Amino acid sequence: APVQYLGLPAREMRYLYNWNAPIIWSKHEPNTYYHAAQYLLRTRDLGVTWEEVSPDLTRNQDDKQGNGGGPYTNEAVGAENYGTISYVVESPHEAGVIWTGSDDGLVHLTQDGAKSWKNVTPTGLKECLINAIEVSPHDPATAYIATTRYKFNDHRPGLYVTRNYGKTWTNISSGIPEGAFTRVIREDEKRKDLLYAGTETGLYVSWDAGATWTSLQRNLPVTPITDLMVRHGDLIIATAGRGFWILDDLQLLADYQPGQDKLHAYQPEDALLLGGYSPLNGNTAEFDGMNSLEGVNPASGVVAYYHVPENKDSNDLILDILNDQGQIVRTYSSAPASFEEWDGGPSAPTSLPAENGLNRFVWDLRHEPLRGVEGVYIEGSYRGHKVPPGKYTLRFRQGQASAETTVNVLPNPMIDIDAADYLAYDVYLTKMAAEINAMHDLVNNLAKTAGQLQEVLADLPATTANASIRAKAAGILARLKAWDSTMVQRKAKAYDDVENYVNGFTADYLFLKNQTEHDLPVITQPSRERLQELDEAWKRQEDAARILLNQEVEALNQELMKLGVGAIRVKTKGGV
């Protein structure tokens, strides 16, 4: 109604609108919208025409419908009104069922498409603001209301539930303190009776239909929670002045059983094979997921939650991640890492948190990291490549206790790659990773062999009788060092060194793997051609190492044993 309201007292206005006047679209009737003044208004032709489909659904108190201000300025622009409908919701279950709440404390219900209305206000409810109405996603007869009386200097919470279409109501505010007056209430989409409440001072949760409430504040700023929405397994939070916040992984709350104290793995959300980084990837004790100046994206990986019992045994907690073939693709442990880091080498293993109670851990969707050559600086990434889409098992073990759950890793929806291509990509990079590990194991093995041989030469007297064996040992040592210098560059110690010294063979191989791995799981032809070149060269290097260790060092050992010097210990695994 395009009526000029400026300067008029509220009682002379045709329609009285709340500052936050509700407007909703019908879930059951296409092109139908509802807008609320003191009456409920409906359009079925996108606003060309409107009709009043209810009587006045407020207290309609004339003494509160005068001028909008005073005594000096009449703030009468049509927004500062009282006695208005403040909330409208249509039942998601039943067509024609609509609830309304007013800013002066009345609740009304129609069950016949607005042909008739019933006042279903809780008995004894004082004048208040009905700030939110939630129809249970699990039961059409159950509804919740969040009421507010702070304008009457009453800061107590006021949450109510009906399970019979408003015939009777129960106050369910126990556990929310005075001062945290209530603004909104929502029920979880998956777990019946799991409720979320937004108050003036923060967020609360109830697992027992509102019989008791617990603070769910965590790192959320202390600020009024003006609205909540449960969507896609997440809780979306609207605050007054502190932006939108999202609480991920509501499945965790849905699965939670108060009082449980055994090793337990919660059901993770599906994870997408996407690139990018998020502060929520953190796994350290100092991690809090916060950024005070900007928004934070969801974690880029599988977010695993698990419960470690109070009286756990002394064994380390182990997490095995298995693919759908039962093969372990990654293992994490809570054991303190004995790993010694060096510049240009692999990072220390990520430690699995194992504190009493709830723990959180993010698997980055990658295979095991690659092994390095002790003390050798290589400019490259040792990270394992990302796994292909599929179902993965997360198996937690601690002593005799175990707990399992599964998670789906989904393909990037923005690219069109079929499952066979993802699998071929994984097989290709897995083979490259295995070859790099074999190379580095072999380099470490030969380096230790050369070190032992050098000690033998130092301890073997330079007599005429020993001349032959000393010459043979020196020749083998020279060939071991020459082989090593081909495989790795030991002069490089820092970033700029790689510009001054030519990289070794394994650095070239690692470089190719890094360049082949990307978020589009396709192997280019140049990568295939370069890998063929490197594999042929690696075969020659591996054969040379086998001759050195299995023939020359072994023959030298036989002579050393005859002299009573002892044998050089040769590792027989790791590519040899």
Coordinates of C-alpha atoms in Angstrom, one line a residue, residues 68-395:
G68 CA 6.8 7.8 17.0
G69 CA 8.8 10.2 19.2
G70 CA 8.7 13.3 21.3
P71 CA 8.4 15.6 22.9
Y72 CA 10.5 17.7 20.4
T73 CA 10.8 15.5 17.3
N74 CA 8.1 13.1 16.0
E75 CA 10.2 10.3 14.6
A76 CA 7.3 9.1 12.4
V77 CA 8.6 7.6 9.2
G78 CA 6.6 4.3 9.3
A79 CA 9.3 2.1 10.9
E80 CA 9.2 2.9 14.6
N81 CA 6.0 1.0 15.3
Y82 CA 4.8 -1.4 18.0
G83 CA 2.1 -4.0 17.7
T84 CA 3.5 -5.7 14.6
I85 CA 4.1 -9.3 13.4
S86 CA 7.8 -9.9 14.0
Y87 CA 8.2 -13.5 12.7
V88 CA 6.5 -15.7 10.2
V89 CA 7.3 -19.3 9.3
E90 CA 5.6 -21.9 7.1
S91 CA 5.7 -25.5 8.1
P92 CA 8.2 -27.4 6.0
H93 CA 6.0 -30.5 6.4
E94 CA 2.4 -29.4 5.7
A95 CA 1.0 -27.1 3.1
G96 CA -1.3 -24.4 4.6
V97 CA 0.3 -24.4 8.1
I98 CA 1.8 -21.0 9.1
W99 CA 2.9 -19.7 12.4
T100 CA 3.3 -16.0 13.3
G101 CA 4.7 -14.2 16.4
S102 CA 4.3 -10.6 17.3
D103 CA 6.6 -8.0 18.9
D104 CA 4.0 -7.7 21.8
G105 CA 4.0 -11.4 22.7
L106 CA 1.3 -13.3 20.7
V107 CA 1.7 -16.5 18.8
H108 CA -0.9 -17.5 16.1
L109 CA -1.4 -20.5 13.9
T110 CA -3.3 -21.4 10.8
Q111 CA -3.7 -24.9 9.6
D112 CA -6.0 -24.3 6.6
G113 CA -4.0 -21.9 4.4
A114 CA -5.0 -18.7 6.3
K115 CA -8.7 -19.3 6.2
S116 CA -8.9 -19.4 10.0
W117 CA -6.5 -18.5 12.8
K118 CA -6.0 -19.7 16.4
N119 CA -4.3 -17.8 19.2
V120 CA -1.8 -20.4 20.6
T121 CA 0.2 -18.0 22.8
P122 CA 1.7 -19.9 25.8
T123 CA -0.5 -19.4 28.9
G124 CA 0.8 -16.7 31.1
L125 CA 3.3 -15.4 28.6
K126 CA 4.0 -11.7 29.3
E127 CA 4.2 -9.0 26.8
C128 CA 7.4 -9.7 24.9
L129 CA 9.1 -9.9 21.5
I130 CA 8.6 -13.3 19.7
N131 CA 11.9 -13.1 18.0
A132 CA 12.0 -16.5 16.3
I133 CA 9.8 -19.5 15.6
E134 CA 11.2 -22.9 14.7
V135 CA 9.1 -25.8 13.3
S136 CA 10.8 -29.0 14.2
P137 CA 12.3 -30.7 11.1
H138 CA 11.4 -34.0 12.7
D139 CA 7.8 -33.5 13.8
P140 CA 5.1 -31.2 12.3
A141 CA 3.3 -30.7 15.6
T142 CA 6.5 -29.5 17.4
A143 CA 7.5 -25.9 17.4
Y144 CA 9.9 -23.7 19.4
I145 CA 9.8 -20.0 20.1
A146 CA 12.5 -17.7 21.4
T147 CA 11.1 -14.7 23.4
T148 CA 12.8 -11.5 24.5
R149 CA 11.8 -9.0 27.2
Y150 CA 14.9 -6.8 27.5
K151 CA 12.8 -3.7 26.6
F152 CA 11.0 -4.4 29.9
N153 CA 14.4 -4.5 31.7
D154 CA 13.9 -8.3 32.0
H155 CA 17.1 -10.1 30.8
R156 CA 16.0 -13.7 31.6
P157 CA 16.0 -16.2 28.7
G158 CA 12.6 -17.3 27.4
L159 CA 12.5 -20.5 25.2
Y160 CA 9.4 -22.5 24.9
V161 CA 8.3 -25.7 23.1
T162 CA 5.0 -27.2 22.0
R163 CA 4.5 -30.7 20.8
N164 CA 0.8 -30.4 19.9
Y165 CA 0.4 -27.4 17.6
G166 CA 0.4 -24.9 20.4
K167 CA -2.2 -26.4 22.7
T168 CA 0.3 -26.5 25.5
W169 CA 3.8 -25.1 25.9
T170 CA 6.8 -25.9 28.2
N171 CA 9.6 -23.4 29.2
I172 CA 12.9 -25.0 28.2
S173 CA 15.3 -22.2 29.3
S174 CA 17.0 -24.1 32.2
G175 CA 20.8 -23.7 32.1
I176 CA 20.9 -20.5 30.2
P177 CA 21.9 -17.7 32.7
E178 CA 20.1 -14.5 33.3
G179 CA 21.6 -11.8 31.1
A180 CA 21.8 -14.1 28.2
F181 CA 18.3 -13.2 27.0
T182 CA 17.2 -15.4 24.0
R183 CA 16.9 -14.3 20.4
V184 CA 16.7 -17.5 18.3
I185 CA 16.3 -21.3 18.6
R186 CA 16.9 -24.0 16.0
E187 CA 16.7 -27.8 16.0
D188 CA 19.3 -30.0 14.3
E189 CA 18.4 -31.4 10.9
K190 CA 19.6 -34.9 11.7
R191 CA 19.3 -35.5 15.4
K192 CA 16.0 -34.9 17.0
D193 CA 16.0 -32.9 20.3
L194 CA 19.5 -31.4 19.5
L195 CA 18.9 -27.7 19.9
Y196 CA 20.9 -24.5 19.3
A197 CA 20.1 -21.2 21.0
G198 CA 21.4 -17.8 20.2
T199 CA 21.4 -15.3 23.1
E200 CA 22.5 -11.8 23.8
T201 CA 25.9 -13.2 25.1
G202 CA 26.6 -16.2 22.9
L203 CA 25.7 -19.6 21.7
Y204 CA 24.2 -22.6 23.7
V205 CA 23.5 -26.2 22.8
S206 CA 21.1 -28.8 24.3
W207 CA 21.2 -32.6 23.6
D208 CA 18.0 -33.3 25.5
A209 CA 15.3 -31.1 23.9
G210 CA 16.1 -28.1 26.1
A211 CA 16.0 -29.8 29.5
T212 CA 19.6 -28.6 30.0
W213 CA 21.8 -26.2 28.1
T214 CA 25.6 -26.0 27.7
S215 CA 27.7 -23.1 26.4
L216 CA 29.0 -23.6 22.8
Q217 CA 31.0 -20.4 22.7
R218 CA 34.5 -21.8 21.9
N219 CA 36.3 -19.0 19.9
L220 CA 33.1 -17.2 19.0
P221 CA 33.2 -13.5 20.2
V222 CA 30.9 -12.6 23.0
T223 CA 28.3 -10.9 21.0
P224 CA 24.5 -11.1 20.4
I225 CA 23.5 -14.0 18.2
T226 CA 20.6 -12.6 16.1
D227 CA 19.8 -15.6 13.9
L228 CA 20.9 -19.2 13.3
M229 CA 20.5 -21.5 10.3
V230 CA 21.3 -25.2 10.0
R231 CA 22.3 -26.1 6.5
H232 CA 24.5 -28.8 4.9
G233 CA 25.6 -30.1 8.3
D234 CA 26.8 -26.7 9.4
L235 CA 25.5 -24.1 11.8
I236 CA 25.5 -20.6 10.3
I237 CA 25.5 -17.8 12.9
A238 CA 24.5 -14.2 12.4
T239 CA 25.9 -11.8 15.0
A240 CA 25.3 -8.2 15.9
G241 CA 28.4 -6.4 14.6
R242 CA 30.8 -9.3 14.4
G243 CA 29.9 -10.7 11.0
F244 CA 28.8 -14.2 9.9
W245 CA 30.3 -17.3 11.5
I246 CA 30.0 -20.9 10.6
L247 CA 30.3 -23.9 13.0
D248 CA 31.3 -26.8 10.8
D249 CA 30.8 -30.5 11.4
L250 CA 27.4 -30.5 13.3
Q251 CA 27.5 -34.3 12.8
L252 CA 30.0 -34.3 15.7
L253 CA 27.3 -32.8 18.0
A254 CA 24.7 -35.1 16.6
D255 CA 26.8 -38.1 17.4
Y256 CA 27.9 -36.9 20.8
Q257 CA 26.7 -39.0 23.8
P258 CA 27.2 -37.2 27.1
G259 CA 29.1 -39.4 29.6
Q260 CA 30.8 -41.6 27.0
D261 CA 34.4 -42.3 27.9
K262 CA 36.0 -44.8 25.5
L263 CA 38.1 -44.6 22.4
H264 CA 35.6 -43.3 19.8
A265 CA 35.8 -42.0 16.2
Y266 CA 33.1 -39.6 15.1
Q267 CA 31.7 -39.5 11.6
P268 CA 33.7 -37.0 9.5
E269 CA 32.1 -34.8 6.8
D270 CA 32.8 -35.7 3.2
A271 CA 35.9 -33.9 1.9
L272 CA 36.5 -32.4 -1.5
L273 CA 39.7 -32.8 -3.5
L274 CA 40.4 -29.0 -3.7
G275 CA 43.5 -26.9 -3.6
G276 CA 44.1 -24.0 -1.3
Y277 CA 45.0 -23.5 2.4
S278 CA 43.0 -22.7 5.5
P279 CA 44.1 -21.8 9.0
L280 CA 41.6 -24.5 10.0
N281 CA 44.2 -27.1 8.7
G282 CA 46.2 -26.7 11.9
N283 CA 47.0 -29.7 14.1
T284 CA 49.3 -28.1 16.7
A285 CA 48.5 -27.5 20.3
E286 CA 48.5 -23.7 19.6
F287 CA 45.9 -24.0 16.8
D288 CA 42.7 -22.1 17.3
G289 CA 41.5 -21.5 13.7
M290 CA 41.2 -17.8 14.3
N291 CA 41.9 -14.7 12.2
S292 CA 40.8 -11.5 13.8
L293 CA 40.8 -9.5 10.6
E294 CA 39.4 -11.7 7.9
G295 CA 37.2 -14.7 7.3
V296 CA 38.5 -18.2 7.4
N297 CA 37.8 -20.9 4.8
P298 CA 36.9 -24.5 5.8
A299 CA 39.8 -26.9 6.3
S300 CA 41.1 -28.4 3.0
G301 CA 41.1 -32.0 4.0
V302 CA 39.3 -34.6 6.2
V303 CA 38.6 -33.2 9.6
A304 CA 38.6 -36.1 12.1
Y305 CA 37.2 -35.8 15.6
Y306 CA 37.8 -38.6 18.1
H307 CA 37.5 -39.1 21.8
V308 CA 40.4 -40.4 23.9
P309 CA 39.3 -41.9 27.3
E310 CA 40.3 -40.4 30.6
N311 CA 41.8 -43.7 31.8
K312 CA 43.6 -44.6 28.6
D313 CA 46.5 -47.0 28.6
S314 CA 50.1 -45.9 28.1
N315 CA 50.3 -47.0 24.5
D316 CA 50.7 -44.4 21.7
L317 CA 47.6 -43.6 19.7
I318 CA 47.9 -44.7 16.1
L319 CA 45.7 -43.6 13.1
D320 CA 45.8 -45.7 10.0
I321 CA 44.1 -44.4 6.9
L322 CA 43.1 -47.2 4.5
N323 CA 41.7 -47.1 1.0
D324 CA 38.8 -49.2 -0.2
Q325 CA 41.2 -52.0 -1.0
G326 CA 42.3 -52.2 2.6
Q327 CA 45.7 -50.7 1.8
I328 CA 47.2 -48.2 4.3
V329 CA 47.9 -44.9 2.5
R330 CA 48.9 -42.9 5.6
T331 CA 49.8 -43.5 9.3
Y332 CA 50.0 -41.0 12.1
S333 CA 51.2 -41.5 15.6
S334 CA 51.1 -39.6 18.9
A335 CA 54.5 -40.9 19.7
P336 CA 57.1 -38.2 20.1
A337 CA 59.0 -37.9 16.8
S338 CA 62.7 -38.9 17.0
F339 CA 63.1 -37.4 13.5
E340 CA 66.0 -35.0 13.0
E341 CA 65.3 -32.3 10.5
W342 CA 67.8 -30.6 8.2
D343 CA 67.5 -27.7 5.7
G344 CA 66.3 -28.9 2.4
G345 CA 65.0 -32.2 3.8
P346 CA 61.6 -33.6 4.7
S347 CA 59.6 -32.1 7.5
A348 CA 59.1 -33.9 10.8
P349 CA 56.1 -36.2 10.9
T350 CA 52.9 -34.6 12.0
S351 CA 52.0 -35.7 15.5
L352 CA 48.5 -37.1 16.3
P353 CA 46.9 -35.3 19.2
A354 CA 45.9 -37.7 22.0
E355 CA 44.7 -35.5 24.9
N356 CA 42.0 -36.8 27.2
G357 CA 38.5 -36.1 25.8
L358 CA 37.8 -34.6 22.4
N359 CA 40.6 -34.3 19.8
R360 CA 40.6 -32.8 16.3
F361 CA 43.0 -33.8 13.5
V362 CA 43.1 -32.8 9.8
W363 CA 44.3 -35.3 7.2
D364 CA 45.5 -33.3 4.3
L365 CA 44.4 -36.1 1.9
R366 CA 48.0 -37.0 1.0
H367 CA 50.0 -40.2 0.9
E368 CA 53.0 -40.6 3.2
P369 CA 55.8 -38.0 2.8
L370 CA 58.9 -39.0 0.8
R371 CA 62.1 -40.0 2.5
G372 CA 65.2 -37.8 2.1
V373 CA 69.0 -38.2 2.0
E374 CA 70.4 -37.4 5.4
G375 CA 72.0 -33.9 5.4
V376 CA 71.4 -33.2 1.7
Y377 CA 69.7 -30.0 0.7
I378 CA 67.1 -30.4 -2.2
E379 CA 64.9 -27.6 -3.4
G380 CA 61.6 -29.4 -3.6
S381 CA 58.5 -30.8 -1.8
Y382 CA 58.7 -34.1 -0.1
R383 CA 54.9 -34.2 0.5
G384 CA 53.0 -37.2 -0.7
H385 CA 50.5 -36.7 -3.5
K386 CA 46.8 -36.5 -2.9
V387 CA 44.7 -39.6 -2.9
P388 CA 42.0 -40.3 -5.5
P389 CA 38.3 -40.0 -4.7
G390 CA 36.8 -42.9 -2.9
K391 CA 35.8 -44.2 0.5
Y392 CA 38.5 -44.3 3.2
T393 CA 38.6 -45.9 6.6
L394 CA 40.0 -44.0 9.6
R395 CA 41.2 -46.7 12.1

